[in-house]
Amino acid sequence: MPMPSFHSGFVSIVGRANVGKSTLLNMICGTLEPSAGELEVHGRVAPMLTIGTGFSPEFSGRENVLLNATVLGLSRAEILERMQFIIDFADIGEFFDQPVKRYSSGMYSRLAFSAAIAIDPEILVMDEVLAVGDEAFTRKCFARIEGIKEEGATIFFASHAAN
């Protein structure tokens, strides 16, 4: 049976623990392959599965952003164009140029979210990543997510909480 095709909008995947929400999101991001069938993804994917996945604790926030953006397919010039946006959105001050091993979980969350949304995703995949961070930052994130949706992106969000 063919699965539906999503072109833009918000897709929420809600369910209890261990039912496959994260597995599905990992397949959309290309970090897992389906054991049967096919999954086609068209567009630039910004994965936000686990905060800071792929970040090196010894690298600064800036170095991790450059590395992460390269892995996601941006050129150095493209990410340098977006760097000030990332710095401003993350709002972690002088810590941006310090090793991420010195970051609190909130700073880690801010950096990871800021880096992911800066690539102008066509598909934003989020697995309960906004559970970390203060209320003001969470509101800022949801406003940016709404902006990404209005720009025509598809947003996949998984949660165990129906609200």
Coordinates of C-alpha atoms in Angstrom, one line a residue:
M1 CA 0.0 0.0 0.0
P2 CA 1.6 3.3 -1.0
M3 CA 2.1 5.9 1.7
P4 CA 0.8 9.4 1.3
S5 CA 3.0 12.1 -0.2
F6 CA 3.6 15.2 1.9
H7 CA 4.5 18.5 0.2
S8 CA 4.2 21.0 3.0
G9 CA 2.6 21.4 6.3
F10 CA 2.9 19.9 9.8
V11 CA 2.8 16.2 10.4
S12 CA 2.6 15.1 14.0
I13 CA 3.5 11.6 15.0
V14 CA 2.1 10.9 18.5
G15 CA 2.3 7.6 20.4
R16 CA 3.6 5.9 23.5
A17 CA 7.2 4.9 23.9
N18 CA 8.7 2.2 21.8
V19 CA 6.2 2.2 19.0
G20 CA 8.6 3.4 16.2
K21 CA 8.2 7.2 16.1
S22 CA 12.0 7.8 16.3
T23 CA 12.7 4.9 13.9
L24 CA 10.4 6.5 11.3
L25 CA 12.0 9.9 11.7
N26 CA 15.5 8.3 11.4
M27 CA 14.4 6.7 8.2
I28 CA 13.2 10.1 6.9
C29 CA 16.6 11.6 7.8
G30 CA 18.4 8.8 6.1
T31 CA 20.2 7.5 9.3
L32 CA 18.3 4.2 9.1
E33 CA 17.1 2.2 6.2
P34 CA 13.6 0.5 6.1
S35 CA 13.8 -3.3 6.7
A36 CA 11.1 -3.6 4.0
G37 CA 9.5 -1.4 1.4
E38 CA 10.8 2.0 0.2
L39 CA 10.9 5.5 1.5
E40 CA 11.7 8.4 -0.8
V41 CA 12.6 11.8 0.6
H42 CA 12.9 14.8 -1.7
G43 CA 14.3 18.0 -0.3
R44 CA 16.9 19.4 2.1
V45 CA 16.4 17.7 5.5
A46 CA 17.2 19.3 8.8
P47 CA 17.3 16.5 11.3
M48 CA 16.8 17.4 15.0
L49 CA 16.6 13.9 16.5
T50 CA 18.9 14.1 19.5
I51 CA 20.2 17.4 20.6
G52 CA 23.8 17.8 19.4
T53 CA 24.0 14.5 17.6
G54 CA 27.3 14.7 15.6
F55 CA 28.7 17.5 17.7
S56 CA 32.3 17.0 18.8
P57 CA 32.6 18.0 22.5
E58 CA 36.2 19.3 21.9
F59 CA 35.1 21.7 19.1
S60 CA 33.6 25.1 19.7
G61 CA 30.0 25.9 18.8
R62 CA 31.3 27.7 15.7
E63 CA 33.4 24.7 14.6
N64 CA 30.5 22.3 15.2
V65 CA 28.2 24.5 13.2
L66 CA 30.6 24.5 10.3
L67 CA 31.1 20.7 10.4
N68 CA 27.3 20.0 10.8
A69 CA 26.4 22.3 7.9
T70 CA 29.0 20.6 5.7
V71 CA 27.5 17.2 6.5
L72 CA 24.1 18.6 5.6
G73 CA 25.4 19.7 2.2
L74 CA 26.0 23.4 2.6
S75 CA 29.2 25.0 1.3
R76 CA 31.4 26.9 3.6
A77 CA 30.3 30.1 1.9
E78 CA 26.6 29.3 2.5
I79 CA 27.1 28.6 6.2
L80 CA 29.3 31.7 6.7
E81 CA 26.4 33.7 5.2
R82 CA 24.1 32.2 7.9
M83 CA 26.6 32.3 10.8
Q84 CA 25.4 35.6 12.3
F85 CA 21.8 34.4 12.2
I86 CA 22.9 31.2 14.1
I87 CA 24.9 33.3 16.7
D88 CA 22.0 35.6 17.3
F89 CA 19.3 32.9 17.4
A90 CA 21.3 30.7 19.8
D91 CA 22.0 33.6 22.0
I92 CA 24.7 31.9 24.0
G93 CA 27.2 34.8 24.0
E94 CA 30.9 34.0 24.4
F95 CA 30.2 30.3 24.7
F96 CA 29.7 30.1 21.0
D97 CA 33.5 30.0 20.5
Q98 CA 34.2 27.7 23.4
P99 CA 34.2 23.9 23.4
V100 CA 30.6 22.5 23.6
K101 CA 31.7 20.2 26.4
R102 CA 31.4 23.3 28.6
Y103 CA 27.8 23.9 27.5
S104 CA 24.7 23.4 29.7
S105 CA 22.0 21.2 28.1
G106 CA 20.1 24.4 27.3
M107 CA 23.0 26.0 25.5
Y108 CA 23.5 22.7 23.6
S109 CA 19.8 22.8 22.6
R110 CA 20.1 26.4 21.5
L111 CA 23.1 25.7 19.3
A112 CA 21.6 22.5 17.7
F113 CA 18.3 24.1 16.9
S114 CA 19.9 27.3 15.6
A115 CA 22.2 25.3 13.3
A116 CA 19.4 23.0 12.0
I117 CA 17.0 25.8 11.1
A118 CA 19.7 27.9 9.5
I119 CA 20.0 25.6 6.5
D120 CA 16.6 26.7 5.2
P121 CA 15.2 23.2 5.4
E122 CA 12.5 21.9 3.1
I123 CA 11.9 19.1 5.6
L124 CA 12.4 19.7 9.3
V125 CA 12.4 16.6 11.4
M126 CA 12.0 17.0 15.2
D127 CA 11.9 14.2 17.8
E128 CA 10.9 16.0 21.0
V129 CA 13.9 18.2 20.9
L130 CA 12.3 21.2 22.4
A131 CA 11.9 19.7 25.8
V132 CA 15.2 21.3 26.7
G133 CA 15.5 25.1 27.0
D134 CA 13.8 27.9 28.8
E135 CA 10.3 29.1 28.0
A136 CA 11.4 32.2 26.0
F137 CA 13.7 30.2 23.8
T138 CA 11.0 27.6 23.2
R139 CA 8.6 30.3 22.2
K140 CA 11.2 31.7 19.8
C141 CA 11.7 28.2 18.4
F142 CA 8.0 27.7 17.8
A143 CA 7.8 31.0 16.0
R144 CA 10.7 30.1 13.8
I145 CA 9.1 26.6 13.1
E146 CA 5.9 28.4 12.1
G147 CA 7.9 30.6 9.7
I148 CA 9.6 27.6 8.2
K149 CA 6.2 26.0 7.6
E150 CA 4.9 29.2 6.0
E151 CA 7.9 29.1 3.7
G152 CA 6.5 25.8 2.4
A153 CA 8.5 23.3 4.3
T154 CA 7.2 20.1 5.7
I155 CA 7.7 19.5 9.5
F156 CA 7.6 16.1 11.0
F157 CA 7.3 16.2 14.8
A158 CA 7.2 13.2 17.1
S159 CA 6.1 13.2 20.7
H160 CA 4.6 10.9 23.3
A161 CA 2.4 13.8 24.6
A162 CA -0.8 14.5 22.7
N163 CA -0.8 18.2 23.7

